[in-house]
Coordinates of C-alpha atoms in Angstrom, one line a residue:
Chain A
X1 CA 76.6 20.3 18.6
X2 CA 76.1 22.7 21.7
X3 CA 73.1 24.4 20.2
X4 CA 71.6 21.5 19.5
X5 CA 71.3 20.5 22.9
X6 CA 70.4 23.8 24.1
X7 CA 67.3 23.9 21.5
X8 CA 66.1 20.6 23.1
X9 CA 66.8 22.1 26.7
X10 CA 64.3 25.0 25.6
X11 CA 61.2 24.0 27.1
X12 CA 59.0 25.9 24.5
X13 CA 60.5 23.4 21.8
X14 CA 60.2 20.5 23.6
X15 CA 56.6 21.2 25.0
X16 CA 56.4 22.1 20.8
X17 CA 58.0 18.9 19.8
X18 CA 55.8 16.6 22.2
X19 CA 52.6 18.0 21.0
X20 CA 53.3 18.0 17.5
X21 CA 54.6 14.6 17.5
X22 CA 50.7 13.5 19.2
X23 CA 49.0 15.6 16.8
X24 CA 51.1 13.7 13.6
X25 CA 50.2 10.6 14.8
X26 CA 47.0 11.4 15.6
X27 CA 47.2 12.0 12.0
X28 CA 48.8 9.1 11.0
X29 CA 45.8 7.2 12.5
X30 CA 43.8 8.0 9.7
X31 CA 45.7 6.2 7.3
X32 CA 45.0 2.9 9.2
X33 CA 41.0 4.1 9.7
X34 CA 40.8 4.5 5.5
X35 CA 42.5 0.8 5.1
X36 CA 40.7 -0.6 8.0
X37 CA 37.1 0.8 6.1
X38 CA 38.4 0.1 3.0
X39 CA 39.2 -4.0 3.9
X40 CA 36.1 -4.4 6.3
X41 CA 33.9 -3.1 3.6
X42 CA 35.6 -4.0 0.7
X43 CA 35.5 -0.8 -0.9
X44 CA 38.7 -0.1 -3.4
X45 CA 40.1 3.0 -5.5
X46 CA 42.4 0.5 -7.6
X47 CA 41.6 -2.6 -9.6
X48 CA 45.0 -4.3 -8.0
X49 CA 43.9 -3.7 -4.4
X50 CA 40.8 -6.1 -5.1
X51 CA 42.6 -8.8 -7.2
X52 CA 42.7 -11.2 -4.2
X53 CA 38.6 -10.8 -3.8
X54 CA 37.9 -12.2 -7.4
X55 CA 39.0 -12.3 -10.7
X56 CA 38.3 -10.2 -13.3
X57 CA 34.4 -8.4 -13.5
X58 CA 33.7 -10.0 -10.2
X59 CA 36.7 -7.9 -8.5
X60 CA 35.7 -4.6 -10.2
X61 CA 32.4 -4.4 -8.4
X62 CA 34.5 -3.4 -5.4
X63 CA 35.9 -0.3 -7.4
X64 CA 33.1 1.9 -5.8
X65 CA 33.1 4.7 -3.3
X66 CA 31.5 4.3 0.4
X67 CA 30.0 7.2 2.4
X68 CA 32.1 5.8 5.2
X69 CA 35.5 5.7 3.5
X70 CA 34.8 9.4 2.4
X71 CA 34.0 10.3 6.0
X72 CA 37.4 9.1 6.7
X73 CA 39.1 10.8 3.9
X74 CA 37.9 14.2 4.1
X75 CA 38.6 14.0 8.1
X76 CA 42.3 13.3 7.0
X77 CA 42.5 15.8 4.4
X78 CA 40.9 18.3 6.9
X79 CA 43.9 17.3 9.1
X80 CA 46.4 17.9 6.8
X81 CA 44.7 21.0 5.9
X82 CA 44.9 22.7 9.2
X83 CA 48.1 20.7 10.6
X84 CA 50.6 21.9 8.1
X85 CA 49.8 25.5 9.3
X86 CA 50.2 24.4 12.8
X87 CA 53.5 22.9 11.9
X88 CA 54.9 25.5 10.3
X89 CA 53.4 28.6 12.6
X90 CA 54.3 26.9 15.7
X91 CA 57.6 25.8 14.5
X92 CA 58.2 29.7 14.0
X93 CA 56.1 30.5 16.8
X94 CA 58.1 28.5 19.3
X95 CA 61.7 29.7 18.4
X96 CA 60.1 33.3 18.8
X97 CA 60.7 33.3 22.6
X98 CA 56.9 33.2 23.5
X99 CA 55.9 33.0 27.6
X100 CA 56.0 29.0 28.6
X101 CA 52.2 28.7 29.9
X102 CA 51.1 30.7 26.5
X103 CA 53.0 28.2 24.6
X104 CA 51.7 25.3 26.2
X105 CA 48.2 26.7 26.4
X106 CA 48.1 27.2 22.4
X107 CA 49.5 23.8 21.9
X108 CA 47.4 22.1 24.3
X109 CA 44.1 23.9 22.9
X110 CA 45.3 22.7 19.2
X111 CA 46.0 19.0 20.0
X112 CA 42.5 18.7 22.1
X113 CA 40.5 20.4 19.1
X114 CA 42.1 18.4 16.6
X115 CA 41.2 14.9 18.9
X116 CA 37.5 16.5 19.5
X117 CA 37.5 17.1 15.5
X118 CA 38.1 13.7 14.5
X119 CA 35.8 12.3 17.1
X120 CA 32.9 14.7 16.5
X121 CA 33.7 13.4 12.4
X122 CA 34.0 10.1 12.3
X123 CA 31.2 9.0 15.3
X124 CA 29.6 11.6 13.6
X125 CA 28.1 14.3 16.4
X126 CA 25.8 16.8 15.6
X127 CA 26.7 19.8 14.4
X128 CA 28.1 22.4 15.8
X129 CA 30.4 20.0 17.4
X130 CA 32.8 19.8 14.5
X131 CA 32.7 23.4 13.4
X132 CA 33.3 24.3 16.9
X133 CA 36.4 21.8 17.0
X134 CA 37.6 23.6 13.7
X135 CA 37.5 27.2 14.8
X136 CA 39.3 26.5 17.8
X137 CA 42.1 24.9 16.2
X138 CA 42.2 27.7 13.6
X139 CA 41.8 30.2 15.7
X140 CA 45.0 28.6 18.1
X141 CA 47.1 29.1 14.8
X142 CA 45.9 32.5 13.8
X143 CA 46.6 33.4 17.1
X144 CA 50.5 32.4 16.9
X145 CA 50.7 34.0 13.5
X146 CA 49.5 37.2 14.7
X147 CA 52.3 36.9 17.7
X148 CA 54.9 36.3 15.0
X149 CA 53.6 38.8 12.5
X150 CA 53.4 41.5 15.2
X151 CA 57.0 41.0 16.8
X152 CA 59.0 39.5 13.9
X153 CA 57.9 41.0 10.7
X154 CA 61.1 40.9 8.1
X155 CA 59.9 41.5 4.6
Chain B
X1 CA 75.3 33.3 13.3
X2 CA 77.3 31.1 15.1
X3 CA 74.6 28.5 15.5
X4 CA 73.5 28.6 12.4
X5 CA 76.6 27.1 11.0
X6 CA 76.5 24.8 14.1
X7 CA 73.2 23.6 13.1
X8 CA 74.4 22.9 9.5
X9 CA 77.9 21.2 10.8
X10 CA 75.3 18.5 12.8
X11 CA 75.5 15.7 10.7
X12 CA 72.4 14.0 11.3
X13 CA 70.7 17.4 10.7
X14 CA 72.7 17.7 7.5
X15 CA 71.4 14.2 6.5
X16 CA 67.7 15.1 7.3
X17 CA 68.2 18.0 5.1
X18 CA 69.2 15.8 2.2
X19 CA 66.8 13.0 2.4
X20 CA 64.0 15.5 2.6
X21 CA 65.1 17.7 -0.2
X22 CA 65.2 14.7 -2.2
X23 CA 61.6 13.0 -0.9
X24 CA 60.1 16.7 -1.6
X25 CA 61.4 17.3 -4.6
X26 CA 60.2 13.4 -5.5
X27 CA 56.6 14.4 -4.4
X28 CA 57.0 17.7 -7.0
X29 CA 57.2 15.5 -9.6
X30 CA 53.8 14.2 -8.9
X31 CA 52.4 17.8 -9.9
X32 CA 54.4 17.6 -13.4
X33 CA 53.1 13.7 -14.1
X34 CA 49.6 15.0 -13.1
X35 CA 49.8 18.2 -16.0
X36 CA 51.5 15.5 -18.1
X37 CA 48.7 13.1 -18.3
X38 CA 46.1 16.1 -18.4
X39 CA 47.5 17.3 -21.4
X40 CA 48.2 14.2 -23.2
X41 CA 45.1 12.9 -22.7
X42 CA 43.3 16.0 -22.6
X43 CA 41.4 15.4 -19.4
X44 CA 40.6 18.8 -17.4
X45 CA 38.9 20.3 -14.4
X46 CA 38.5 23.6 -15.3
X47 CA 36.9 25.0 -18.1
X48 CA 39.7 27.8 -18.3
X49 CA 42.1 25.0 -18.8
X50 CA 40.5 23.6 -21.9
X51 CA 39.9 26.8 -23.9
X52 CA 42.5 26.0 -26.1
X53 CA 41.2 22.7 -27.2
X54 CA 37.9 24.3 -28.8
X55 CA 35.3 26.6 -28.4
X56 CA 32.0 26.5 -26.0
X57 CA 30.3 23.1 -25.7
X58 CA 33.3 21.7 -28.2
X59 CA 35.9 22.3 -25.1
X60 CA 33.3 20.9 -22.1
X61 CA 33.9 17.5 -23.2
X62 CA 37.5 17.6 -21.9
X63 CA 35.8 18.3 -18.5
X64 CA 36.3 14.6 -17.7
X65 CA 38.1 12.3 -15.2
X66 CA 40.4 9.6 -16.4
X67 CA 41.6 6.3 -14.5
X68 CA 45.8 7.4 -15.3
X69 CA 45.0 11.4 -13.7
X70 CA 43.1 10.1 -10.7
X71 CA 45.7 7.5 -9.8
X72 CA 48.5 10.2 -10.1
X73 CA 46.1 12.0 -8.0
X74 CA 45.9 9.7 -5.3
X75 CA 49.5 8.9 -5.3
X76 CA 50.2 12.5 -4.7
X77 CA 47.8 13.0 -2.0
X78 CA 49.3 9.5 -0.4
X79 CA 52.7 11.3 -0.6
X80 CA 51.4 14.4 1.3
X81 CA 49.7 12.4 3.7
X82 CA 52.9 10.4 4.6
X83 CA 55.8 13.0 4.0
X84 CA 54.1 15.8 6.2
X85 CA 54.7 13.5 9.1
X86 CA 57.9 12.7 8.1
X87 CA 58.6 16.7 7.9
X88 CA 57.3 17.4 11.2
X89 CA 58.7 14.3 13.4
X90 CA 62.1 13.8 11.3
X91 CA 63.0 17.4 12.1
X92 CA 62.4 17.1 15.8
X93 CA 63.9 13.5 15.8
X94 CA 67.2 15.2 14.0
X95 CA 67.3 17.9 16.8
X96 CA 66.9 15.3 19.5
X97 CA 70.4 14.0 19.1
X98 CA 69.9 10.7 17.7
X99 CA 72.7 8.3 16.8
X100 CA 74.1 8.8 13.2
X101 CA 74.0 5.8 11.6
X102 CA 70.0 4.8 13.5
X103 CA 69.1 8.4 11.6
X104 CA 70.5 7.4 8.4
X105 CA 68.6 4.4 8.4
X106 CA 65.6 5.7 9.3
X107 CA 65.8 8.8 6.3
X108 CA 67.2 5.9 3.8
X109 CA 64.5 3.7 4.4
X110 CA 61.8 6.6 4.3
X111 CA 62.5 7.9 1.3
X112 CA 63.5 4.3 -0.6
X113 CA 59.9 3.2 0.7
X114 CA 58.3 6.5 -0.5
X115 CA 60.0 6.3 -4.1
X116 CA 59.0 2.5 -4.1
X117 CA 55.8 3.2 -3.5
X118 CA 55.4 6.1 -6.2
X119 CA 56.7 3.3 -8.9
X120 CA 54.4 0.7 -7.2
X121 CA 51.5 2.9 -7.7
X122 CA 52.0 4.5 -11.0
X123 CA 53.1 1.3 -12.7
X124 CA 51.0 -0.3 -11.3
X125 CA 52.7 -3.1 -9.7
X126 CA 50.5 -6.0 -8.1
X127 CA 49.7 -5.9 -4.7
X128 CA 51.2 -6.1 -2.0
X129 CA 54.0 -4.1 -3.2
X130 CA 52.5 -0.5 -2.6
X131 CA 51.0 -1.9 0.7
X132 CA 54.7 -3.0 1.7
X133 CA 56.2 0.4 0.8
X134 CA 53.5 2.5 2.6
X135 CA 53.7 0.6 5.6
X136 CA 57.8 0.6 5.6
X137 CA 57.5 4.5 5.6
X138 CA 54.9 4.7 7.9
X139 CA 56.9 2.3 10.4
X140 CA 59.9 4.5 10.2
X141 CA 58.0 7.4 11.3
X142 CA 56.2 5.9 14.2
X143 CA 59.7 4.5 15.3
X144 CA 61.2 8.1 15.1
X145 CA 57.9 9.2 16.9
X146 CA 58.2 7.0 19.7
X147 CA 61.8 7.7 20.5
X148 CA 60.9 11.3 20.8
X149 CA 58.1 10.7 23.1
X150 CA 60.2 8.4 25.1
X151 CA 63.0 10.7 25.4
X152 CA 61.6 14.2 25.2
X153 CA 57.9 14.5 26.5
X154 CA 57.0 17.4 27.8
X155 CA 53.4 18.1 28.2
Chain C
X1 CA 68.3 30.2 25.1
X2 CA 71.2 32.2 23.6
X3 CA 70.9 30.1 20.7
X4 CA 67.1 30.8 20.2
X5 CA 67.2 34.3 20.3
X6 CA 70.4 34.4 17.7
X7 CA 68.0 32.2 15.5
X8 CA 65.5 34.8 15.6
X9 CA 68.4 37.5 15.0
X10 CA 69.4 35.9 11.8
X11 CA 67.9 38.1 9.2
X12 CA 67.5 35.2 6.2
X13 CA 65.6 33.3 9.0
X14 CA 63.4 36.3 10.1
X15 CA 62.2 36.7 6.7
X16 CA 61.3 33.1 6.1
X17 CA 59.4 33.1 9.6
X18 CA 57.2 36.4 8.0
X19 CA 56.8 35.2 4.5
X20 CA 56.0 31.6 5.7
X21 CA 53.5 33.1 7.8
X22 CA 52.0 35.1 5.6
X23 CA 51.9 31.9 2.6
X24 CA 50.1 29.8 5.4
X25 CA 47.7 32.4 6.5
X26 CA 46.6 32.8 3.1
X27 CA 46.2 29.0 2.9
X28 CA 43.9 28.6 5.7
X29 CA 41.9 31.8 4.5
X30 CA 41.0 28.6 1.6
X31 CA 38.9 26.9 4.8
X32 CA 36.8 29.6 4.9
X33 CA 36.5 30.6 1.3
X34 CA 35.2 26.7 1.2
X35 CA 32.7 27.0 4.3
X36 CA 31.7 30.4 2.8
X37 CA 30.7 29.2 -0.8
X38 CA 29.2 25.9 1.0
X39 CA 26.9 27.9 3.4
X40 CA 25.8 30.4 0.9
X41 CA 25.3 27.8 -1.9
X42 CA 23.9 25.3 0.7
X43 CA 26.2 22.6 -0.8
X44 CA 27.4 19.9 1.9
X45 CA 29.3 16.8 2.1
X46 CA 28.1 15.8 5.2
X47 CA 24.3 14.9 6.5
X48 CA 24.9 16.4 9.7
X49 CA 25.8 19.8 8.6
X50 CA 22.6 20.1 6.6
X51 CA 20.7 19.0 9.6
X52 CA 19.9 22.7 10.0
X53 CA 18.1 23.2 6.9
X54 CA 15.3 21.0 7.1
X55 CA 14.5 17.3 8.1
X56 CA 14.9 13.8 6.7
X57 CA 14.5 13.7 2.6
X58 CA 14.6 17.6 2.7
X59 CA 18.0 17.7 4.1
X60 CA 19.2 15.2 2.1
X61 CA 18.9 17.4 -1.3
X62 CA 22.0 19.7 -0.1
X63 CA 24.3 16.9 -0.2
X64 CA 25.4 17.6 -3.6
X65 CA 28.3 18.9 -5.3
X66 CA 28.8 22.3 -6.8
X67 CA 31.5 24.0 -9.1
X68 CA 32.2 26.7 -7.1
X69 CA 33.0 24.5 -4.1
X70 CA 35.2 22.0 -6.3
X71 CA 37.2 25.1 -7.5
X72 CA 37.8 26.6 -4.1
X73 CA 38.8 22.9 -3.0
X74 CA 41.2 22.2 -5.8
X75 CA 43.0 25.7 -5.2
X76 CA 43.4 24.5 -1.5
X77 CA 44.5 21.3 -2.0
X78 CA 47.3 23.0 -5.0
X79 CA 48.1 25.3 -2.0
X80 CA 48.6 22.0 0.1
X81 CA 51.0 20.3 -2.7
X82 CA 53.1 23.5 -2.9
X83 CA 53.2 24.8 0.3
X84 CA 54.4 21.8 2.5
X85 CA 57.7 21.7 -0.1
X86 CA 58.4 25.4 0.5
X87 CA 57.9 24.7 4.0
X88 CA 60.6 22.1 4.4
X89 CA 63.0 23.1 1.4
X90 CA 62.7 26.8 2.9
X91 CA 63.3 25.8 5.9
X92 CA 66.5 23.8 5.5
X93 CA 67.3 26.7 3.0
X94 CA 67.0 29.3 5.4
X95 CA 69.2 27.3 7.8
X96 CA 72.4 26.6 5.0
X97 CA 73.6 30.1 5.2
X98 CA 72.3 31.9 1.7
X99 CA 72.7 35.6 0.9
X100 CA 70.1 37.7 2.1
X101 CA 69.0 39.4 -0.6
X102 CA 68.7 36.1 -2.8
X103 CA 66.9 34.6 -0.2
X104 CA 64.2 37.6 0.1
X105 CA 64.0 37.3 -3.6
X106 CA 63.1 33.4 -3.5
X107 CA 60.3 34.0 -0.7
X108 CA 58.8 37.1 -2.1
X109 CA 58.3 35.2 -5.7
X110 CA 57.0 32.5 -4.1
X111 CA 54.1 34.0 -2.0
X112 CA 53.5 36.5 -4.7
X113 CA 52.9 33.4 -7.4
X114 CA 50.6 31.8 -4.5
X115 CA 48.6 34.8 -4.0
X116 CA 48.5 34.9 -7.5
X117 CA 48.0 31.5 -8.5
X118 CA 44.5 31.6 -6.1
X119 CA 43.4 34.9 -7.6
X120 CA 43.9 33.2 -10.7
X121 CA 42.0 30.2 -9.9
X122 CA 39.0 31.7 -7.8
X123 CA 37.9 34.4 -10.4
X124 CA 39.0 32.4 -12.9
X125 CA 41.3 34.0 -14.8
X126 CA 41.4 32.5 -18.4
X127 CA 45.3 30.3 -19.0
X128 CA 48.2 30.6 -19.0
X129 CA 47.6 32.9 -16.0
X130 CA 47.7 29.7 -13.2
X131 CA 50.0 28.1 -15.0
X132 CA 52.2 30.8 -14.7
X133 CA 51.7 31.7 -11.2
X134 CA 52.2 27.5 -10.8
X135 CA 55.7 27.2 -12.4
X136 CA 57.0 30.5 -10.7
X137 CA 56.2 29.1 -7.4
X138 CA 57.4 25.3 -8.5
X139 CA 60.7 27.5 -10.1
X140 CA 61.3 29.2 -6.7
X141 CA 61.1 25.5 -4.5
X142 CA 63.2 23.8 -7.1
X143 CA 65.8 26.6 -6.9
X144 CA 66.0 26.5 -3.4
X145 CA 66.5 22.7 -3.3
X146 CA 69.1 22.4 -6.0
X147 CA 71.4 24.9 -3.9
X148 CA 70.5 22.7 -0.6
X149 CA 71.7 19.5 -3.0
X150 CA 74.9 21.2 -4.0
X151 CA 76.1 22.5 -0.7
X152 CA 74.8 20.5 1.9
X153 CA 74.5 16.9 0.5
X154 CA 75.0 14.6 3.1
X155 CA 73.6 11.2 2.3

């Protein structure tokens, strides 16, 4: 297991592990936020979910959509669409031997931008707050991708 | 290539590879399930998909939504939302040198919970079956994340 | 850091890194395409996004859905559903010591199929172009999964 302990002794990889764990935990929080709004606003997508609120036609009225719930779901999907590329490209970037301080700057900017994106989406803050947060995260991932493709291209 | 063979000789990593492959294959099955319901129920999202069922206005009537199809799509999206964090956090957790039996317990619980979640969603089973399955998987991922952040935090 | 440089000297892993970076960058392009259609067609999901186009009721008319935007969003979601399994299974497959030319064939077919899928979805090309592209990518991922489960199963 020598190589495994070496991997976790690598500072860039440890930093990637820490920031990834934080941003994925933040993404998981979106599920809880959706559940919270569904329960407090009684807005459900499945008949079995609102069976506890009444029988038959009485329960069916809770099968509806709600602006607040849809907003959280869009924020969640946007997280998925942006965190998946970060996960794949960031892992490969971390293994490609980048400079530690450059790598940490990338990770910090990405995680900060995604947390700010969530706040801007759920508050909601006026635009271009959310667009700005989105493009910071997007730019960080593209910057890591361009370094990977420049230094390690093997097709 | 010494380090690569070492990586795959590491038992925790091999277990992670096996369980991940199973749970991702299960997730891929959801695409097939969606296609199955779309074809058997003639419910399509794109005009080009139903061109074989008639011409012009006759084909357009198949551009509709269906409870069964939407249910499978929700189950698929829920898989994505939960399996992506497991993938990222589980990989880093596997590399952080956890106890083998503890790690395997985490992986088994997660994969079992996600399979049960799919069964509960598609049958559908009455609540709280699905909620229970969801929270087991969620808890497993959070448990791995908290171990990572406790032992390997590097910000 | 001996093991890290070894990892990136492994040819299969370098090829995986290159193809993954390309396919994830392609997926990120879908966000830009969605933004492009939303802005040029003035079709928005959030009230704060169309505040610049008018006040009050005048802005609300841009809160609508549009076939073109929904098509890009479906293509994006289909990417997520298929690239996430490729990411997880492909990484583990790359570490399992496959033959270099077989591995590269898998990666090339997958990336080619997903690019073709996007073209077929956005043009749109008549079916079965898109279905064909989907099943090539699906088959590649299943082929890697079956090799992993045959050679490295550890449950």
